[in-house]
Short mmCIF file of C-alpha atoms and ligand atoms in Angstrom, two decimals:
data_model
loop_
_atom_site.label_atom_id
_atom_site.label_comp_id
_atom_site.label_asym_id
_atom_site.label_seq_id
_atom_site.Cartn_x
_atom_site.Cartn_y
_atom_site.Cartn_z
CA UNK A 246 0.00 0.00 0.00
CA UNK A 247 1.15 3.47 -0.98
CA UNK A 248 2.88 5.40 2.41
CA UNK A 249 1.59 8.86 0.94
CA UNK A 250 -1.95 9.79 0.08
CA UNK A 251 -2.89 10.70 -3.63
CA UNK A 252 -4.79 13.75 -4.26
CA UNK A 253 -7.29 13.75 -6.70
CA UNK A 254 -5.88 16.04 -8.81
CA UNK A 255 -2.85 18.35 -7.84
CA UNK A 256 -1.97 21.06 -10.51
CA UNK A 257 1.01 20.36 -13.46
CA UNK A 258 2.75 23.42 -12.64
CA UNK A 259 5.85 24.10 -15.37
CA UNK A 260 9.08 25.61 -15.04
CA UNK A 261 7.67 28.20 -17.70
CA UNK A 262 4.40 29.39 -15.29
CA UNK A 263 6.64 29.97 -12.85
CA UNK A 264 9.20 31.72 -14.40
CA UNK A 265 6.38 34.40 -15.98
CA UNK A 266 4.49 34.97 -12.48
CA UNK A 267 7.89 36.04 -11.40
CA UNK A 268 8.65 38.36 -14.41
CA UNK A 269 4.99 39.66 -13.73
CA UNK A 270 5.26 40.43 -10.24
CA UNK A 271 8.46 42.24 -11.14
CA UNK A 272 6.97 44.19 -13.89
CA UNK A 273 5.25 46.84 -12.15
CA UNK A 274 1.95 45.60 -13.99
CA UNK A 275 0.19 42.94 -12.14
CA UNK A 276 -3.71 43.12 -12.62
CA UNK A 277 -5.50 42.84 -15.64
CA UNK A 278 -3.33 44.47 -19.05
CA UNK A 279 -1.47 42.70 -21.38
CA UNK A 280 -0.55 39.20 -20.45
CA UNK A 281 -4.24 38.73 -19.97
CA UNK A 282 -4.72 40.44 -23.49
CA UNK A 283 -2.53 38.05 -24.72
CA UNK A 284 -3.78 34.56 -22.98
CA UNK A 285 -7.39 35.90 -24.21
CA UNK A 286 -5.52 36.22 -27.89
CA UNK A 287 -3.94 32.64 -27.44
CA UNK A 288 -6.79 30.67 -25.91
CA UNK A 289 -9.11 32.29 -28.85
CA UNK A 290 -6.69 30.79 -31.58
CA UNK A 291 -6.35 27.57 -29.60
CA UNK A 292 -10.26 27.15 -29.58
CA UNK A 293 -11.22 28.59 -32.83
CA UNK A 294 -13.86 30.99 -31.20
CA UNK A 295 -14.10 34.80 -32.51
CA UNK A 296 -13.78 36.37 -29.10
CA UNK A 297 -12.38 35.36 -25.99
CA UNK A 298 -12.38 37.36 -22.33
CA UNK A 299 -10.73 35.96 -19.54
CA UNK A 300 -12.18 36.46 -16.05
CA UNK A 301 -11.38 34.75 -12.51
CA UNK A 302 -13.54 32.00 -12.52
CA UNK A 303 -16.19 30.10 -15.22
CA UNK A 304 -18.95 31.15 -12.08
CA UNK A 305 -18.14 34.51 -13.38
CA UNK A 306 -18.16 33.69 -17.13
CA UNK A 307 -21.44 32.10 -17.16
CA UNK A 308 -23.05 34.77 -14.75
CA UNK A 309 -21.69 37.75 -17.11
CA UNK A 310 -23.03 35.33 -20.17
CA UNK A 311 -26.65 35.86 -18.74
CA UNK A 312 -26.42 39.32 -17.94
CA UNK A 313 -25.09 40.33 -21.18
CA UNK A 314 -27.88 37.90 -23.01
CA UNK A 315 -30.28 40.12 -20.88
CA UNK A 316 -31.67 37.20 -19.04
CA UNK A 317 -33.13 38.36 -15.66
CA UNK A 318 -36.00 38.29 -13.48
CA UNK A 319 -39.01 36.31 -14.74
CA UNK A 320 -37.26 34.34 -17.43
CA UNK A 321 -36.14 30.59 -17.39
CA UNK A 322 -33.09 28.91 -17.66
CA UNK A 323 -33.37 25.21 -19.04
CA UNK A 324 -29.90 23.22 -17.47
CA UNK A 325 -29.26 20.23 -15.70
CA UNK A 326 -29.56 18.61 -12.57
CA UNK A 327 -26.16 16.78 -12.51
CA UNK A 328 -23.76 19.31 -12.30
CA UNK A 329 -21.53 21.91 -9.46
CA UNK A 330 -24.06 24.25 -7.69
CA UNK A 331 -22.43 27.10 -9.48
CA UNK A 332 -24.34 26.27 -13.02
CA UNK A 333 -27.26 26.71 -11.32
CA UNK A 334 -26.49 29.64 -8.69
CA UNK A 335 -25.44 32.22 -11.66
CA UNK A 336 -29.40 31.74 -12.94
CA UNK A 337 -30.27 33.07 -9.53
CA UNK A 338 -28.15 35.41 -9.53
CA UNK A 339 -29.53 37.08 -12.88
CA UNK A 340 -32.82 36.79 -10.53
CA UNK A 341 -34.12 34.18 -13.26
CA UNK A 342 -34.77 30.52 -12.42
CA UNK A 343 -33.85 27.02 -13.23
CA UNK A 344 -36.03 24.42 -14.87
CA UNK A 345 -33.93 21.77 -14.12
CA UNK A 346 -34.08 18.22 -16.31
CA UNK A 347 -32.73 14.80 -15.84
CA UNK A 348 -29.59 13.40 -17.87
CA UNK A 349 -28.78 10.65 -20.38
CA UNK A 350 -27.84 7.30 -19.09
CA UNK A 351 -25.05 6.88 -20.36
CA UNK A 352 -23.07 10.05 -20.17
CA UNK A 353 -24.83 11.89 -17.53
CA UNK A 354 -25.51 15.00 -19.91
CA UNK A 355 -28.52 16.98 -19.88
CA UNK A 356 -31.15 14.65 -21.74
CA UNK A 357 -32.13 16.40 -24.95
CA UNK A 358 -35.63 14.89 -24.89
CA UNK A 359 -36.26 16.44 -21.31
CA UNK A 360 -35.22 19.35 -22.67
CA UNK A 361 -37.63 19.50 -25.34
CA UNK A 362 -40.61 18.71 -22.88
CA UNK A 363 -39.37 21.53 -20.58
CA UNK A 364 -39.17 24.39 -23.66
CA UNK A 365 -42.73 23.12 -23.86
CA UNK A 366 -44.12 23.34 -20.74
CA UNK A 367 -42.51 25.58 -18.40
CA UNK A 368 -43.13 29.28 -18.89
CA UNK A 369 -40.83 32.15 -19.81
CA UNK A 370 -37.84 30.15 -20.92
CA UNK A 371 -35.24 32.05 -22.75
CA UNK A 372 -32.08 29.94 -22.33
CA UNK A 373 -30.42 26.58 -22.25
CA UNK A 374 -27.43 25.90 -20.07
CA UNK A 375 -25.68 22.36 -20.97
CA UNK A 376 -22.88 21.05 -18.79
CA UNK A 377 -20.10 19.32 -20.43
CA UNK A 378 -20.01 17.00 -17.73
CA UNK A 379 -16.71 15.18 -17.21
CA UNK A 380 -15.28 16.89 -20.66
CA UNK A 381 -17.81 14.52 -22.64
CA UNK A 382 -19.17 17.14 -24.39
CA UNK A 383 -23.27 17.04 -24.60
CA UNK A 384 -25.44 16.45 -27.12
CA UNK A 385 -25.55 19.75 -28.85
CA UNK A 386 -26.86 19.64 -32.22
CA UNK A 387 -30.05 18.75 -30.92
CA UNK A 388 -29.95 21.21 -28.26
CA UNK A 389 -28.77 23.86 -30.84
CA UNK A 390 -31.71 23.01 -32.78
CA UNK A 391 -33.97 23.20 -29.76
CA UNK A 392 -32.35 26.68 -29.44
CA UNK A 393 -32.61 27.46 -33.39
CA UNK A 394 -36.59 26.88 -33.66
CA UNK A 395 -37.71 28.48 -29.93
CA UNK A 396 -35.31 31.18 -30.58
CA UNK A 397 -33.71 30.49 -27.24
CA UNK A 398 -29.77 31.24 -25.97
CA UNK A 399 -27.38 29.08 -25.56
CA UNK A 400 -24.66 29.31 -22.70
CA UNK A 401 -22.33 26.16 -22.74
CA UNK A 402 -20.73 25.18 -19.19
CA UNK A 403 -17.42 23.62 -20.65
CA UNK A 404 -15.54 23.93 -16.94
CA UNK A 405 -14.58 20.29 -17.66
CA UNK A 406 -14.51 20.48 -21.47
CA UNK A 407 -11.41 21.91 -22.34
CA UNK A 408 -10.12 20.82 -25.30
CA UNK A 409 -13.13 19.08 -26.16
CA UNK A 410 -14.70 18.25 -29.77
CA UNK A 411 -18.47 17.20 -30.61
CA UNK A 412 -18.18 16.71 -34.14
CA UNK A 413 -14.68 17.60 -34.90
CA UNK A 414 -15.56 20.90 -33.87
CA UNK A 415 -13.56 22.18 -30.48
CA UNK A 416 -16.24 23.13 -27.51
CA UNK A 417 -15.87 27.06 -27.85
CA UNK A 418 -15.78 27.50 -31.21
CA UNK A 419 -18.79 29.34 -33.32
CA UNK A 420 -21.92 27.07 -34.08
CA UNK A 421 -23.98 28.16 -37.05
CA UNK A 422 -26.64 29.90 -37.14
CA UNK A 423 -26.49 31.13 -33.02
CA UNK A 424 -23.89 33.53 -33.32
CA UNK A 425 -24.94 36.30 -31.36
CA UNK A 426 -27.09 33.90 -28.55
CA UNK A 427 -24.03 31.55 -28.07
CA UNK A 428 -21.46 31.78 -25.49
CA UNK A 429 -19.27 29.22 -23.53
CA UNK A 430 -17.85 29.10 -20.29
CA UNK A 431 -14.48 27.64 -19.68
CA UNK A 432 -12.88 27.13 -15.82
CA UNK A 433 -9.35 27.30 -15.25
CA UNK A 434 -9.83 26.10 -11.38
CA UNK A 435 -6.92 24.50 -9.42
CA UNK A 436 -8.31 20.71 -10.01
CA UNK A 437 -8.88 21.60 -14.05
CA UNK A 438 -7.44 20.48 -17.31
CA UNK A 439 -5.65 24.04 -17.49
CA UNK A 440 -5.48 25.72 -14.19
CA UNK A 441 -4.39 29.57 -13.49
CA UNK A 442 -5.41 28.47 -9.62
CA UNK A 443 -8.26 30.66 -9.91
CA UNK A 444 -9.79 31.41 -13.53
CA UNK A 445 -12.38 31.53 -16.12
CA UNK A 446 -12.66 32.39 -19.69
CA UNK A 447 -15.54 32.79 -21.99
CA UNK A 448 -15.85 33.05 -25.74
CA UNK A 449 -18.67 34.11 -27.92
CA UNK A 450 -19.10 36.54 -30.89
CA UNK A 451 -17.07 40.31 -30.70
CA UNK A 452 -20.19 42.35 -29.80
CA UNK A 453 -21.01 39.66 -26.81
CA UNK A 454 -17.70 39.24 -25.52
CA UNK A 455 -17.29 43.16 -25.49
CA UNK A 456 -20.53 43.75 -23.69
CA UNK A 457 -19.44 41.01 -21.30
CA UNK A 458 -16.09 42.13 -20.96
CA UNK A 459 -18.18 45.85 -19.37
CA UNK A 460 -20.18 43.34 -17.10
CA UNK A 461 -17.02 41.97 -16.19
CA UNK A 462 -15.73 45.08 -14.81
CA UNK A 463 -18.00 47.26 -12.61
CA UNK A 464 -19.22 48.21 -15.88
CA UNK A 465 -16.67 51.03 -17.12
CA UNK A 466 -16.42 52.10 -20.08
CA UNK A 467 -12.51 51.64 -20.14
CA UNK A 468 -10.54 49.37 -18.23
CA UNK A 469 -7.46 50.04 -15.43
CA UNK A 470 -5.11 49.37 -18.18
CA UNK A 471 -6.60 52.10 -20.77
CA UNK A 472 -6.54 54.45 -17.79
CA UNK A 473 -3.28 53.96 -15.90
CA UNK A 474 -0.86 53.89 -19.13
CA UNK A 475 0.87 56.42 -20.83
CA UNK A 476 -1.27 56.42 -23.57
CA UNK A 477 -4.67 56.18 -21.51
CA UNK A 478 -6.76 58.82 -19.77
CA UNK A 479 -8.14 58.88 -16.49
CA UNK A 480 -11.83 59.50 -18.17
CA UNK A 481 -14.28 56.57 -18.00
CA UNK A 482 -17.88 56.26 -17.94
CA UNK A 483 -20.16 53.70 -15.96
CA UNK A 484 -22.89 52.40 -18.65
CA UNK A 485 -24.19 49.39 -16.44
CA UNK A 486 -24.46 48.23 -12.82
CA UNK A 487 -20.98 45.40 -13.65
CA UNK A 488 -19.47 42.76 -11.33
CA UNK A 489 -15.37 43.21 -10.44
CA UNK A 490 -14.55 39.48 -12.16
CA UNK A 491 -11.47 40.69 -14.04
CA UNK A 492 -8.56 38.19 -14.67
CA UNK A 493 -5.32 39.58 -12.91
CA UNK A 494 -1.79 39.09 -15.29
CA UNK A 495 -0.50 37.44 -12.40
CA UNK A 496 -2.86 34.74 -13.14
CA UNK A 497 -2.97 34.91 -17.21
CA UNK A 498 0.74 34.77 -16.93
CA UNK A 499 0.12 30.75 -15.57
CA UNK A 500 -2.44 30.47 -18.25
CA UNK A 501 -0.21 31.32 -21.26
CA UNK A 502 2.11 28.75 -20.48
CA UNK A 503 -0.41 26.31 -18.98
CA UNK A 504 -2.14 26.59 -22.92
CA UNK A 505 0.95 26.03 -24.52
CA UNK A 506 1.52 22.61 -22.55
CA UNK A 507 -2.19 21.68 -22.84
CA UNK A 508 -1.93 19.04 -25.82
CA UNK A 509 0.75 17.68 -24.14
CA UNK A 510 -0.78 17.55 -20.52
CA UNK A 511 -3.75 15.99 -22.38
CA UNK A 512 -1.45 13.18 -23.57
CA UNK A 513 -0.78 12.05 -20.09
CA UNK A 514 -4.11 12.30 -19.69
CA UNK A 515 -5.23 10.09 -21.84
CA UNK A 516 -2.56 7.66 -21.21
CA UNK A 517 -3.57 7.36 -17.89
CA UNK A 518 -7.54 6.87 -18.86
CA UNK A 519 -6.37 4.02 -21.09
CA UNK A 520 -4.41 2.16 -18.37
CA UNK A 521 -7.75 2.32 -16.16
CA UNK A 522 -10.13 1.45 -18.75
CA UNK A 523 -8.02 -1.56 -19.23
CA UNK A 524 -7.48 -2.97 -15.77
CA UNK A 525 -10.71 -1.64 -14.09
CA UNK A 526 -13.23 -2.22 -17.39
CA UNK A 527 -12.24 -6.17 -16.67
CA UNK A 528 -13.65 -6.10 -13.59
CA UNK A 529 -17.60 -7.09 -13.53
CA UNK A 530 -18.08 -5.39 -10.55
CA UNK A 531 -17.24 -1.88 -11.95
CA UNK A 532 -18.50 -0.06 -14.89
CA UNK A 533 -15.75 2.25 -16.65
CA UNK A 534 -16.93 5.66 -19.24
CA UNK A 535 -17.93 4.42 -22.34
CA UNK A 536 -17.12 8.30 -24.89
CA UNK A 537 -20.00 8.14 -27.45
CA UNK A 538 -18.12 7.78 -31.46
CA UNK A 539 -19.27 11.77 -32.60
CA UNK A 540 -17.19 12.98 -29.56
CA UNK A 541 -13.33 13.87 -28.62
CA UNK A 542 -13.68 13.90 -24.42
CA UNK A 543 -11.41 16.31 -22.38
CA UNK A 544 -11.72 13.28 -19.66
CA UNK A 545 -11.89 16.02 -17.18
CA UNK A 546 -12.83 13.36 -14.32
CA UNK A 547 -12.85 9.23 -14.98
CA UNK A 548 -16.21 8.34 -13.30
CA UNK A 549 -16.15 4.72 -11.91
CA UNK A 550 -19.79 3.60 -11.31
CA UNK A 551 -20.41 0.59 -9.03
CA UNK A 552 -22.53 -2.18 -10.97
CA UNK A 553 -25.67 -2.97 -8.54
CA UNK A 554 -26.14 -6.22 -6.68
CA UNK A 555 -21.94 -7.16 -7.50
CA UNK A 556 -20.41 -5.71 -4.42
CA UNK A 557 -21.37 -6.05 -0.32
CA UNK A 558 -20.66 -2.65 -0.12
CA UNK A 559 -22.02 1.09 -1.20
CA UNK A 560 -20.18 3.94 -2.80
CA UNK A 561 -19.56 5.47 0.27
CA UNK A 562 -17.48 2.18 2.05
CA UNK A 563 -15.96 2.09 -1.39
CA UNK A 564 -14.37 6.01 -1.01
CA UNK A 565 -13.88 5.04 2.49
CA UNK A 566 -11.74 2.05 1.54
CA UNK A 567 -9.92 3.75 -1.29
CA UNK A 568 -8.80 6.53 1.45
CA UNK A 569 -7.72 3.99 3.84
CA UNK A 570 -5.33 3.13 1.11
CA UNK A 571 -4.04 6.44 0.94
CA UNK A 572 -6.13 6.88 -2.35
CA UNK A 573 -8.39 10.15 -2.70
CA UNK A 574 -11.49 9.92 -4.43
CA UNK A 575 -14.51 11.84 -4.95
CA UNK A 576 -18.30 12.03 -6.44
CA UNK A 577 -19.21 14.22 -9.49
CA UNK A 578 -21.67 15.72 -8.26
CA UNK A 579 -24.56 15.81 -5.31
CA UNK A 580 -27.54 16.63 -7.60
CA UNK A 581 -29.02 19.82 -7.67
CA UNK A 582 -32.52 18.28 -6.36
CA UNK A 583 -30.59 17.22 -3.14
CA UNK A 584 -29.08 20.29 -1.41
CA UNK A 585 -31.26 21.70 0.89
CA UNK A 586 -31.82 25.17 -1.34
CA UNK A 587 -32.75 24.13 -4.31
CA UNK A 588 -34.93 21.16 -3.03
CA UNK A 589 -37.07 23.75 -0.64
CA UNK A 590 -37.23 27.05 -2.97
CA UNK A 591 -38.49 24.80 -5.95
CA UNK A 592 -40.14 21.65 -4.50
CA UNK A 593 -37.56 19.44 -6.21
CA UNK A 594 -38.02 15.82 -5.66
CA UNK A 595 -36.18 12.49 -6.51
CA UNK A 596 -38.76 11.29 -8.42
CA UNK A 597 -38.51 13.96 -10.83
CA UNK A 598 -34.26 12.76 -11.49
CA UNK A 599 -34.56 9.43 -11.90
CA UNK A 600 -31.27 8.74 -13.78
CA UNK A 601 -29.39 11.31 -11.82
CA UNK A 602 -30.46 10.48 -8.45
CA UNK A 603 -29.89 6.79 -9.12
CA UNK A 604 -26.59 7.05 -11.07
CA UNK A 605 -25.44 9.50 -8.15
CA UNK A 606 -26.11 6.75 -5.22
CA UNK A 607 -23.21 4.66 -7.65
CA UNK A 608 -20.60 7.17 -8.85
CA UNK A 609 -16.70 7.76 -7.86
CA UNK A 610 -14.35 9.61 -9.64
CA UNK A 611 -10.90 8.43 -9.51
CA UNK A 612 -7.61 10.53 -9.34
CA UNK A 613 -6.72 11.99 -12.85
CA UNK A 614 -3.90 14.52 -13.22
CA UNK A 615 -0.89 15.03 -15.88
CA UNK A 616 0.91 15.30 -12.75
CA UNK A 617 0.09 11.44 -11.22
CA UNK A 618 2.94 9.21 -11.99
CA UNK A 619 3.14 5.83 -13.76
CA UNK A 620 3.36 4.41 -9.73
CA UNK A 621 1.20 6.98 -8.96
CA UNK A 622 -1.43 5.12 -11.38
CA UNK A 623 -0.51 1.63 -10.66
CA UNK A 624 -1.26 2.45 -6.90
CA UNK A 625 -4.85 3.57 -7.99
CA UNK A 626 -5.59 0.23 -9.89
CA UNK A 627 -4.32 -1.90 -7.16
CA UNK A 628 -6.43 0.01 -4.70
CA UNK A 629 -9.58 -0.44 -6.82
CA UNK A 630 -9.22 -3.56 -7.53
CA UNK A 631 -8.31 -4.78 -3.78
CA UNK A 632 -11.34 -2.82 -2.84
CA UNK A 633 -13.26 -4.42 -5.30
CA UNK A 634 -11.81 -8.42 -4.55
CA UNK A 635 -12.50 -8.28 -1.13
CA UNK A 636 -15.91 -7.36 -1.29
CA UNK A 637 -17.60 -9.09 -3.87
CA UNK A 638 -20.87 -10.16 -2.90
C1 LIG B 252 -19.49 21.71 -14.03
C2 LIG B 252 -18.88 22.91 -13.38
N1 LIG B 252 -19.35 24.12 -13.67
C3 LIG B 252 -18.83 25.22 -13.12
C4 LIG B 252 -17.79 25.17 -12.23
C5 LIG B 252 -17.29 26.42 -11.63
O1 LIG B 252 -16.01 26.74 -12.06
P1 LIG B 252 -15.22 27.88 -11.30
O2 LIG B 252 -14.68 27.27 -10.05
O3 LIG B 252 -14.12 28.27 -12.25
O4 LIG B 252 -16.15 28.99 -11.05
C6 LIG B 252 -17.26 23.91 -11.88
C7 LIG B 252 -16.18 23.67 -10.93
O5 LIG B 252 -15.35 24.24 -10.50
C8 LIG B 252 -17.82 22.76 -12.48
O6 LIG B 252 -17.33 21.54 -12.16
#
């Protein structure tokens, strides 16, 4: 058994990130200007989208989305009830509210069918919110249709789906025929795929991304850089009630280097996802992620899910056993319908999430980072696998 515990994913920090914090701090420039120009420039390219503006977390980016899509009090948000709180807290915060729908089966996405159901019957809806979830990207052409022929927004929450394709086409870039009501979300959290320790970035069309970047900052008309610099002026006007979610170049300056390693972080990852899909998809017991053919996944998170009736013991025991082998695990998420918030202020009940309340009650997510080692890995199959021997039913 391993002597140190794993974390479930610790950051792949370069020589390179370092090295441009440090010439940051020592720039005399250290909030938002142009290394944050530039990761905006880079991570627009990388993606493919027309407009990119990095912020400090993807809470922010998909809370400036709705603003700047005008979605507020009295209107609906479509999104799903399998996903972080955060998807779901940003439609409050716009004083709008969630319909929330169950997920697919399979991948745990937002369940296009559900979705169709819920344009129909619930009132006032002028947006759907799909999660990415676990980098599998969800299934958007029929939710971009949905969106086409109700005339409806779409804001894309790819904090897990970076770089993910549906279709050959990268989550971020432009989808036909939405343009202007289509924006995506990216998070550059400590546990993601790229991480500036705190971050967010979202893309969408020119005229969006510039009205967003105004929500993004208290709502001025110029930002600190355009005012502070030789060539600025110390004029500005406020033209809407903004937020202060502005991404510092202290943090960009991770992000520039963390993009140019990204392809090759995603190697590892990948490497690693194919050792577990081959030692843990032999076991009976254990169900590994199955990526639908259409899609490229960012494999964000590798969700074990416990087969029913095959083991003595629950999900929890089975977290509980991994730890006591110095493994870290975790679950993917509680659904919305079960924290005590949502449940009360919209009468949300079990019954109403089949799939996600049932899939939930079986889910783990192992430890995935570029930064776990081939031991590292080998210590996570023997743990699952022990686990999984000595409790057979
Ligand atoms: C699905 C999902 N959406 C949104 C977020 C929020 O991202 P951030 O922490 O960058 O605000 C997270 C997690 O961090 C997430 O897992």
């Amino acid at each position: 058994m391993r002597s140190e515990f794993l974390h479930f994913s610790p950051p792949s920090i370069g020589d390179e990130e370092i090295d441009e914090v440090v010439r940051t701090l020592r720039g005399g420039w250290i909030t938002t200007g142009q290394r944050a120009e530039q990761f905006e420039r880079d991570f627009r390219e990388y993606v493919g989208a027309p407009a990119a503006l990095a912020v400090n977390s993807a809470t922010s980016a998909m809370h400036i989305a709705l603003a700047a899509l005008g979605i507020g009090a009295g209107d609906a948000v479509i999104t799903t009830a399998m996903t972080f709180v955060s998807t779901i807290h940003v439609i409050e915060h716009q004083g709008a509210h969630p319909v929330l729908v169950d997920v697919e089966p399979d991948t745990l996405n937002i369940d296009p069918e559900r979705v169709e159901a819920a344009v129909q019957q619930a009132t006032g809806v002028k947006a759907i919110l799909p999660v990415h979830l676990y980098g599998h990207p969800a299934e958007m052409d029929r939710i971009h249709g949905i969106a086409r022929r109700h005339g409806l927004a779409v804001v894309e929450d790819a904090a897990h789906a970076l770089p993910a394709r549906y279709r050959g086409r990268l989550v971020g870039a432009p989808v036909n025929g939405l343009s202007e009501r289509h924006m995506v979300a990216f998070s550059f959290y400590a546990t993601k795929n790229l991480t500036t320790g705190e971050g967010g970035m979202l893309t969408g069309t020119p005229a969006m991304i510039d009205l967003a970047r105004t929500w993004s900052l208290h709502g001025m008309s110029r930002d600190a850089y355009r005012r502070y610099t030789a060539e600025g002026s110390w004029r500005y006007d406020v033209v809407l009630p903004g937020f202060k979610y502005n991404m510092p170049d202290i943090q960009a300056a991770i992000g520039i280097h963390q993009l140019r390693r990204l392809d090759e972080m995603q190697r590892r990852r990948r490497a690693i996802v194919a050792q577990y899909d081959e030692a843990l998809g032999a076991l009976e017991q254990l169900e590994t992620p199955v990526p639908r053919p259409e899609v490229e996944s960012a494999w964000h998170i590798y969700l074990l899910r416990l087969r029913p009736g095959r083991l003595r013991i629950g999900r929890d025991t089975f977290i509980e056993e991994l730890r006591k082998r110095n493994i870290g695990a975790s679950v993917h998420f509680i659904p919305i319908h079960l924290h005590s918030y949502y449940r009360d202020r919209y009468q949300l009940r079990a019954e109403q999430f089949p799939v996600a309340h049932r899939e939930f009650e079986r889910m783990l997510s192992l430890p995935l980072s570029p930064a776990h080692s081939d031991q590292d890995v080998a210590d996570v199959i023997e743990a699952v696998t022990d686990v999984v021997k000595r409790n057979r039913a």
